[in-house]
mmCIF file of C-alpha atoms in Angstrom:
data_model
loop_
_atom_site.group_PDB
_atom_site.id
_atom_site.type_symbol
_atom_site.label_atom_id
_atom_site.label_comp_id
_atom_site.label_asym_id
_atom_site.label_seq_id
_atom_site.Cartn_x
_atom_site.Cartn_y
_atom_site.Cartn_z
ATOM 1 C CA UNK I 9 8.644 84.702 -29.356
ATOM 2 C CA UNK I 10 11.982 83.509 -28.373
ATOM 3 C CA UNK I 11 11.324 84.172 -24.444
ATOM 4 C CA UNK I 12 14.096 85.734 -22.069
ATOM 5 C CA UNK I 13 17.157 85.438 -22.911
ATOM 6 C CA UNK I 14 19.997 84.924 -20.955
ATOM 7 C CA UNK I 15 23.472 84.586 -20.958
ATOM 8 C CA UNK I 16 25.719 82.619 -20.056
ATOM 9 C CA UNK I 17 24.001 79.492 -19.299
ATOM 10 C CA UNK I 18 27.065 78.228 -16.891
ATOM 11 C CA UNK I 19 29.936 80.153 -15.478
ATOM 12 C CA UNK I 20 32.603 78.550 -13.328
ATOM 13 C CA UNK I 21 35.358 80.975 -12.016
ATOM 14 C CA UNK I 22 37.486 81.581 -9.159
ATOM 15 C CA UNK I 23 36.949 83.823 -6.441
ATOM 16 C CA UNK I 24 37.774 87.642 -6.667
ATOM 17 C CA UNK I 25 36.866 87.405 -10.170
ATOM 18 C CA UNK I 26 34.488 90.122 -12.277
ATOM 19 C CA UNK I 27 31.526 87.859 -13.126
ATOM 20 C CA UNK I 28 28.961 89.632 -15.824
ATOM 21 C CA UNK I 29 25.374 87.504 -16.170
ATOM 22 C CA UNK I 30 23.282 89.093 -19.333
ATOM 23 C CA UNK I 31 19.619 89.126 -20.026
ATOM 24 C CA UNK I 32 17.381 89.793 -22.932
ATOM 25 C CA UNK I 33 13.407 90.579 -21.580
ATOM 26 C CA UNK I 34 10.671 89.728 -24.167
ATOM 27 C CA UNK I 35 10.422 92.509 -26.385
ATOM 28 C CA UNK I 36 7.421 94.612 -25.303
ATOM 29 C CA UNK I 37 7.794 93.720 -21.528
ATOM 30 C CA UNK I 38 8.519 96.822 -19.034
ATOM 31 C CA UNK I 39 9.530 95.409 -16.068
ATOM 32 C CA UNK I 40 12.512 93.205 -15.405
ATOM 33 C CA UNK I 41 13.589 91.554 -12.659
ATOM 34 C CA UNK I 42 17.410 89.494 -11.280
ATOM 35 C CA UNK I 43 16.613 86.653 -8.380
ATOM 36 C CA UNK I 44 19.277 84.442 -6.938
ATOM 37 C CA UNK I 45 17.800 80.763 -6.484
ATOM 38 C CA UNK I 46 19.868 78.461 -3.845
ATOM 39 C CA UNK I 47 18.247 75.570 -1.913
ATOM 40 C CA UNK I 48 18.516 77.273 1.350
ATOM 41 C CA UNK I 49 16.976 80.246 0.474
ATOM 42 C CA UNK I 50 15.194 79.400 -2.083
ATOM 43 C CA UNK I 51 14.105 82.300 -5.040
ATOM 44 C CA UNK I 52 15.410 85.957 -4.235
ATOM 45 C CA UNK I 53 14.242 89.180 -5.838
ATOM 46 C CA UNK I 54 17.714 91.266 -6.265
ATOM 47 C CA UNK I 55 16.737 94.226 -8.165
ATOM 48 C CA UNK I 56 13.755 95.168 -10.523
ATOM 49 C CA UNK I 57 13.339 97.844 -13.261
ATOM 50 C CA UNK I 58 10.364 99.348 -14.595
ATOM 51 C CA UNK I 59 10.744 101.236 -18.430
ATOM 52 C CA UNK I 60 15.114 100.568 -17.484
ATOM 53 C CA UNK I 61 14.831 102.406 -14.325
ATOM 54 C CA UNK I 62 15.661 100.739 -11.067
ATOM 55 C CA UNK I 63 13.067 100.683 -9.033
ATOM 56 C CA UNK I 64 14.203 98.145 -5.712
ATOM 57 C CA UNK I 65 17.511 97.357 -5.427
ATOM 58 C CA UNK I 66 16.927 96.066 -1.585
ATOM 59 C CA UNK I 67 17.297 92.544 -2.227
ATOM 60 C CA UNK I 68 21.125 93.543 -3.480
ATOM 61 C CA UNK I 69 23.192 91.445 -0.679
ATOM 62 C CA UNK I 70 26.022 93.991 -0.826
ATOM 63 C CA UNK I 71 28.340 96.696 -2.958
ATOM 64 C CA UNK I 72 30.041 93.481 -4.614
ATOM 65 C CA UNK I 73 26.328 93.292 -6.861
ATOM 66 C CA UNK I 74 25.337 96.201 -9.253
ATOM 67 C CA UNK I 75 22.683 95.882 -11.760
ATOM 68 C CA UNK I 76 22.085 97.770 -15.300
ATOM 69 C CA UNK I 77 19.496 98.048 -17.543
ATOM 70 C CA UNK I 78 20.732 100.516 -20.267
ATOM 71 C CA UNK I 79 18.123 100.027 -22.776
ATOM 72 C CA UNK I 80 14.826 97.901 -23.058
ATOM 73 C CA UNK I 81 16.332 94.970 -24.670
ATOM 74 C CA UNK I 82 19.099 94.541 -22.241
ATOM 75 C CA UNK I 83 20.543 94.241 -18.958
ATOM 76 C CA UNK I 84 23.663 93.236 -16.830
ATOM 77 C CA UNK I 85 23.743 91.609 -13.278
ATOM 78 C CA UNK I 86 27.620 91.915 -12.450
ATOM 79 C CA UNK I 87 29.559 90.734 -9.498
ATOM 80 C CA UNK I 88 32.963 92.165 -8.472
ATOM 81 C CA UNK I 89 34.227 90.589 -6.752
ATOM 82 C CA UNK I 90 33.093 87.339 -6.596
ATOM 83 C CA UNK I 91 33.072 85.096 -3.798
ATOM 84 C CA UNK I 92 32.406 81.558 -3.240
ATOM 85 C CA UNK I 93 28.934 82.394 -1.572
ATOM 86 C CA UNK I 94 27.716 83.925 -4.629
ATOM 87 C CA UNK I 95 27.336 80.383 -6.052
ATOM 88 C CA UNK I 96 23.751 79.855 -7.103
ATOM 89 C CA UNK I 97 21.232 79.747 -10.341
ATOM 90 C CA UNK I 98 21.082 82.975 -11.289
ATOM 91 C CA UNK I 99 17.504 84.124 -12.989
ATOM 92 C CA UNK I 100 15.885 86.662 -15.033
ATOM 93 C CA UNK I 101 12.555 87.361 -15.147
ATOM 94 C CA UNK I 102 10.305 90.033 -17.393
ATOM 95 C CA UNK I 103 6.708 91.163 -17.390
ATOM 96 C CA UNK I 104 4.535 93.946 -19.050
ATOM 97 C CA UNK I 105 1.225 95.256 -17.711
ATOM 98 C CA UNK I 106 -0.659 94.368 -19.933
ATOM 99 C CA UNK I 107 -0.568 90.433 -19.167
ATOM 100 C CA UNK I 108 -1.789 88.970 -16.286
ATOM 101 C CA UNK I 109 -0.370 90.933 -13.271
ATOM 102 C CA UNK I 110 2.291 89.712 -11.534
ATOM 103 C CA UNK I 111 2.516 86.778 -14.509
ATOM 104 C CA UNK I 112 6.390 87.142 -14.801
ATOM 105 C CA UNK I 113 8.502 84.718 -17.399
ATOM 106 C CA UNK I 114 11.672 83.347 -16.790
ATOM 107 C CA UNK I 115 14.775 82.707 -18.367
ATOM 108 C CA UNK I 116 16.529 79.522 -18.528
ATOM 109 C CA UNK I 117 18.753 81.134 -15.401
ATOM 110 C CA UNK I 118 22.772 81.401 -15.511
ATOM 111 C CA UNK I 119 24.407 78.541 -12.697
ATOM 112 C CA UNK I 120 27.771 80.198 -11.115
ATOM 113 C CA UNK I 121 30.042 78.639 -9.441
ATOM 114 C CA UNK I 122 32.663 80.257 -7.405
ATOM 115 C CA UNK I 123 35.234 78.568 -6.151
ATOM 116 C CA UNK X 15 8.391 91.367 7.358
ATOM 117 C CA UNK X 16 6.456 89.918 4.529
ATOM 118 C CA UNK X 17 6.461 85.990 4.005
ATOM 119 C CA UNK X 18 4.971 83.165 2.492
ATOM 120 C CA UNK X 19 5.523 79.481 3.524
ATOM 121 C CA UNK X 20 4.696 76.500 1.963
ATOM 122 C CA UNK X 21 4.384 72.970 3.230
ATOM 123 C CA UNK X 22 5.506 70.432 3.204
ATOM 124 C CA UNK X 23 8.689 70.769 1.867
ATOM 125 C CA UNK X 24 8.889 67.533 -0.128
ATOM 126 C CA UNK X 25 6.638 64.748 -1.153
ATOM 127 C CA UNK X 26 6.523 61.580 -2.549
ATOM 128 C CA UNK X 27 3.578 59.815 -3.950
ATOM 129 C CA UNK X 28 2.845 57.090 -6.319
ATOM 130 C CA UNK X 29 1.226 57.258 -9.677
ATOM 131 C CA UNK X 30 -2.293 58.039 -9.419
ATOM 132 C CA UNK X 31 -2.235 59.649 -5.888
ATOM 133 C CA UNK X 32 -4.190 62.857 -4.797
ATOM 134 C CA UNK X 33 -1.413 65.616 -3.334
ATOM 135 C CA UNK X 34 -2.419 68.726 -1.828
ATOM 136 C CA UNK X 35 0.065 71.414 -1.468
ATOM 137 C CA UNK X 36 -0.459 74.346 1.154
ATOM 138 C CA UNK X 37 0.986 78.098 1.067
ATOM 139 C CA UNK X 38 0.205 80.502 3.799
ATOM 140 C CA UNK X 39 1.100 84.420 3.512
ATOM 141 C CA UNK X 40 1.474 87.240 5.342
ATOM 142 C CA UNK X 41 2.039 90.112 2.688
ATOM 143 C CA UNK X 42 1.500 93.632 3.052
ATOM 144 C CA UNK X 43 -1.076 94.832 0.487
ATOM 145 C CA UNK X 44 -1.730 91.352 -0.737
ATOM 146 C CA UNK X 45 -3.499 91.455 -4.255
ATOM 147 C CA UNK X 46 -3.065 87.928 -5.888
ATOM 148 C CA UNK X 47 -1.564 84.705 -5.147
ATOM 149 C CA UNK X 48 0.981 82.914 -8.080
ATOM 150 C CA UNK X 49 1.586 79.230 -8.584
ATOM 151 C CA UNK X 50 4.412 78.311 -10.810
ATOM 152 C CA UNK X 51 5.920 74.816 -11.783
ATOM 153 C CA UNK X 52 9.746 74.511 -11.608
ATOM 154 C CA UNK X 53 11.313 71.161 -13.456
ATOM 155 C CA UNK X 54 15.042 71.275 -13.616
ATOM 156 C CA UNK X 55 14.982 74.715 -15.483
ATOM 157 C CA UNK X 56 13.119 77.838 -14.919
ATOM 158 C CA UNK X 57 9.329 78.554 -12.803
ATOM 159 C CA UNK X 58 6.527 78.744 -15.381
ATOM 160 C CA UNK X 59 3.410 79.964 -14.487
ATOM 161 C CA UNK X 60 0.525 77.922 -13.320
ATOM 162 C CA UNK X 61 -2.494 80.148 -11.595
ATOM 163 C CA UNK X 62 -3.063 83.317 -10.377
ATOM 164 C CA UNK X 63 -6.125 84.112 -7.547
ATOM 165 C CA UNK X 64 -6.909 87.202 -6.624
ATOM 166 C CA UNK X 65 -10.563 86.139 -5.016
ATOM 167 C CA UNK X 66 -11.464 83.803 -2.267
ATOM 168 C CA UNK X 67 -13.492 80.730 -2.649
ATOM 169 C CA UNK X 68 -13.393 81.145 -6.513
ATOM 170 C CA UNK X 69 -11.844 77.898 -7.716
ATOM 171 C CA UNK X 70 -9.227 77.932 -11.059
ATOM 172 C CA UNK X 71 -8.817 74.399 -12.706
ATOM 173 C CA UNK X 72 -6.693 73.397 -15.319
ATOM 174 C CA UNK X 73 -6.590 69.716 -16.389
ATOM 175 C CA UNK X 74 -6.058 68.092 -13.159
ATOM 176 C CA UNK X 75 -4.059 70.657 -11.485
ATOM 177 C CA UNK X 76 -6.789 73.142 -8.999
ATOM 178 C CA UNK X 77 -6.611 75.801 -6.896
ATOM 179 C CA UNK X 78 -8.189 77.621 -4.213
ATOM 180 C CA UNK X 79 -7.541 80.979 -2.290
ATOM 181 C CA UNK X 80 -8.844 81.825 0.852
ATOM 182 C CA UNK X 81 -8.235 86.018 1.973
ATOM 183 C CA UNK X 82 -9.437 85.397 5.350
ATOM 184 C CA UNK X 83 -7.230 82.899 6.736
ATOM 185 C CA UNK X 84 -4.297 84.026 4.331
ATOM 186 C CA UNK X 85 -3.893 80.382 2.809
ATOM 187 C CA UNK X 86 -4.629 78.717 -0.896
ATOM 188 C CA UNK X 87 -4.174 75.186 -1.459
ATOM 189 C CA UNK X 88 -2.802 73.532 -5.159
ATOM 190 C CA UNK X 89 -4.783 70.079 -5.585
ATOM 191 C CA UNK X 90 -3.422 67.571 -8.065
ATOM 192 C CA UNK X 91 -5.192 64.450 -8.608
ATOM 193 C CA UNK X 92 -4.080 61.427 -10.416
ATOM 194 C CA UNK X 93 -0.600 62.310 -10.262
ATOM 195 C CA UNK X 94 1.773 61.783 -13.177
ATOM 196 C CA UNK X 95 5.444 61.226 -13.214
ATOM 197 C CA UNK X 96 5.460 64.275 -15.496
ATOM 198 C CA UNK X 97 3.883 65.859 -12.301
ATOM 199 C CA UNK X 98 7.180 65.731 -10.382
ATOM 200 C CA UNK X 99 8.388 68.890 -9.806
ATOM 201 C CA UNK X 100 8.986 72.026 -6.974
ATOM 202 C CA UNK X 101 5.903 74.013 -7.032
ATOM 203 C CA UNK X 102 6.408 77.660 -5.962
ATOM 204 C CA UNK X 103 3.623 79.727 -4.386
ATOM 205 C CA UNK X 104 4.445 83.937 -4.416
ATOM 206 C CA UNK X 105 2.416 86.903 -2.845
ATOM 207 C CA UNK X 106 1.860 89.840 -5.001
ATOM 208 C CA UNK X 107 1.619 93.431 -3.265
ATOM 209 C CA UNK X 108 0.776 96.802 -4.446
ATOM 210 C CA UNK X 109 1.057 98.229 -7.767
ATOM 211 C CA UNK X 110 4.729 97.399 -7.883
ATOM 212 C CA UNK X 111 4.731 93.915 -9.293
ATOM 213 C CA UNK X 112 7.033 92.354 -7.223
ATOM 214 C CA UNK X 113 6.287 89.273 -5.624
ATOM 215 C CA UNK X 114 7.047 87.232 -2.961
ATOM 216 C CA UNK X 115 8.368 83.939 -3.039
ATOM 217 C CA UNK X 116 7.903 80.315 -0.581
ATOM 218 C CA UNK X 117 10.422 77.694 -0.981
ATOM 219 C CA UNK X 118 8.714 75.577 -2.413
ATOM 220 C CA UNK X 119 7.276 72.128 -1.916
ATOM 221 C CA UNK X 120 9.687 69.337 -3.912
ATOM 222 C CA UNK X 121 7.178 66.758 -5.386
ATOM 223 C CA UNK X 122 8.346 63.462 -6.718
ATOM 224 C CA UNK X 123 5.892 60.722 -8.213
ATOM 225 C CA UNK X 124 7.143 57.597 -8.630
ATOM 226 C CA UNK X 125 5.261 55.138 -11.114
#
């Protein structure tokens, strides 16, 4: 199994730019999840689907984030437009019920950097 | 408002050292209790309690849960340099599978 994929693995760009991170779950998994990683706040949940369907998008800091998941093989974290505070490791994570619960795997995360 | 805290935040040890790493929660509908490994890439699962006082080993990594005093405790004894690492400790609540994160305790061995 290749594992979540996602892409790309570094994106540098300059603020008020449309910034589009892609992931690819582990085929079979149901449930997908975006974090944000940065040393002072360490790992935060985003947004998290279930079968594609958003199911908490609380963790969303503002209108600037939207999240997609448009089939089970595939979704989009974009930012628009980017700011300089939107610099962090950007992860994906997917898990199926019938694993251990809660067990989620990560991808390799996307580092942005806004300047 | 759900939490979980670790401590401490950092460590550093020598090769062969004992290091015990702490994680206290307060999560609403608290089912089990994730420990995950993060090198310089992406958390990868380590345990997963769900009972108190039942102990899960692997190799010489251990750890314990205990549902009374909200707290579980990773042990790992005769630390590596491989062993260096920030080890992240997450709440699970309710059906929904979402979890709840600590910041972690940074762990560096030196040989």
């Amino acid at each position: 199994d290749a594992g979540v994929i996602q892409s790309p693995r570094h994106e540098v760009t300059e603020m008020g730019q449309e910034v589009t991170l892609r992931c690819k779950p582990i085929s079979g998994h149901d449930y997908l999840f975006w974090y944000r990683q940065t040393m002072m706040r360490g790992l935060e949940l985003l947004i998290y689907f279930n079968n594609n369907v958003p199911i908490d998008d609380s963790g969303m800091p503002e209108d600037r984030f939207s999240a997609k998941m448009p089939n089970a093989s595939f979704s989009t974290l974009k930012i628009q437009p980017s700011e300089p505070r939107d610099s962090a490791v950007y992860f994906c994570a997917s898990s199926t019920v019938a694993g251990v619960p809660y067990e989620q795997y990560f991808g390799p995360g996307t580092r942005l950097t806004v300047t | 408002e759900d939490k979980v805290v670790q401590s401490p935040l950092s460590l550093v040890v020598h090769e062969g050292d004992t290091v015990t790493l702490n994680c206290s929660y307060e999560v609403t509908n608290f089912r089990s209790l994730l420990w995950y490994k993060q090198e310089k890439k992406a958390p990868t699962f380590l345990f997963m309690l769900t009972s108190s006082g039942i102990e899960k080993k692997s190799g010489r990594l251990s750890s314990i849960l205990d549902k009374k005093e909200l707290f579980s405790i990773l042990n790992i004894t005769a630390t590596q340099t491989g062993d260096s690492a920030v080890y992240l400790c997450a709440g699970g609540a309710g059906n929904n599978r979402k979890l709840i994160w600590g910041l972690g305790t940074s762990l560096a061995v030196n040989p």
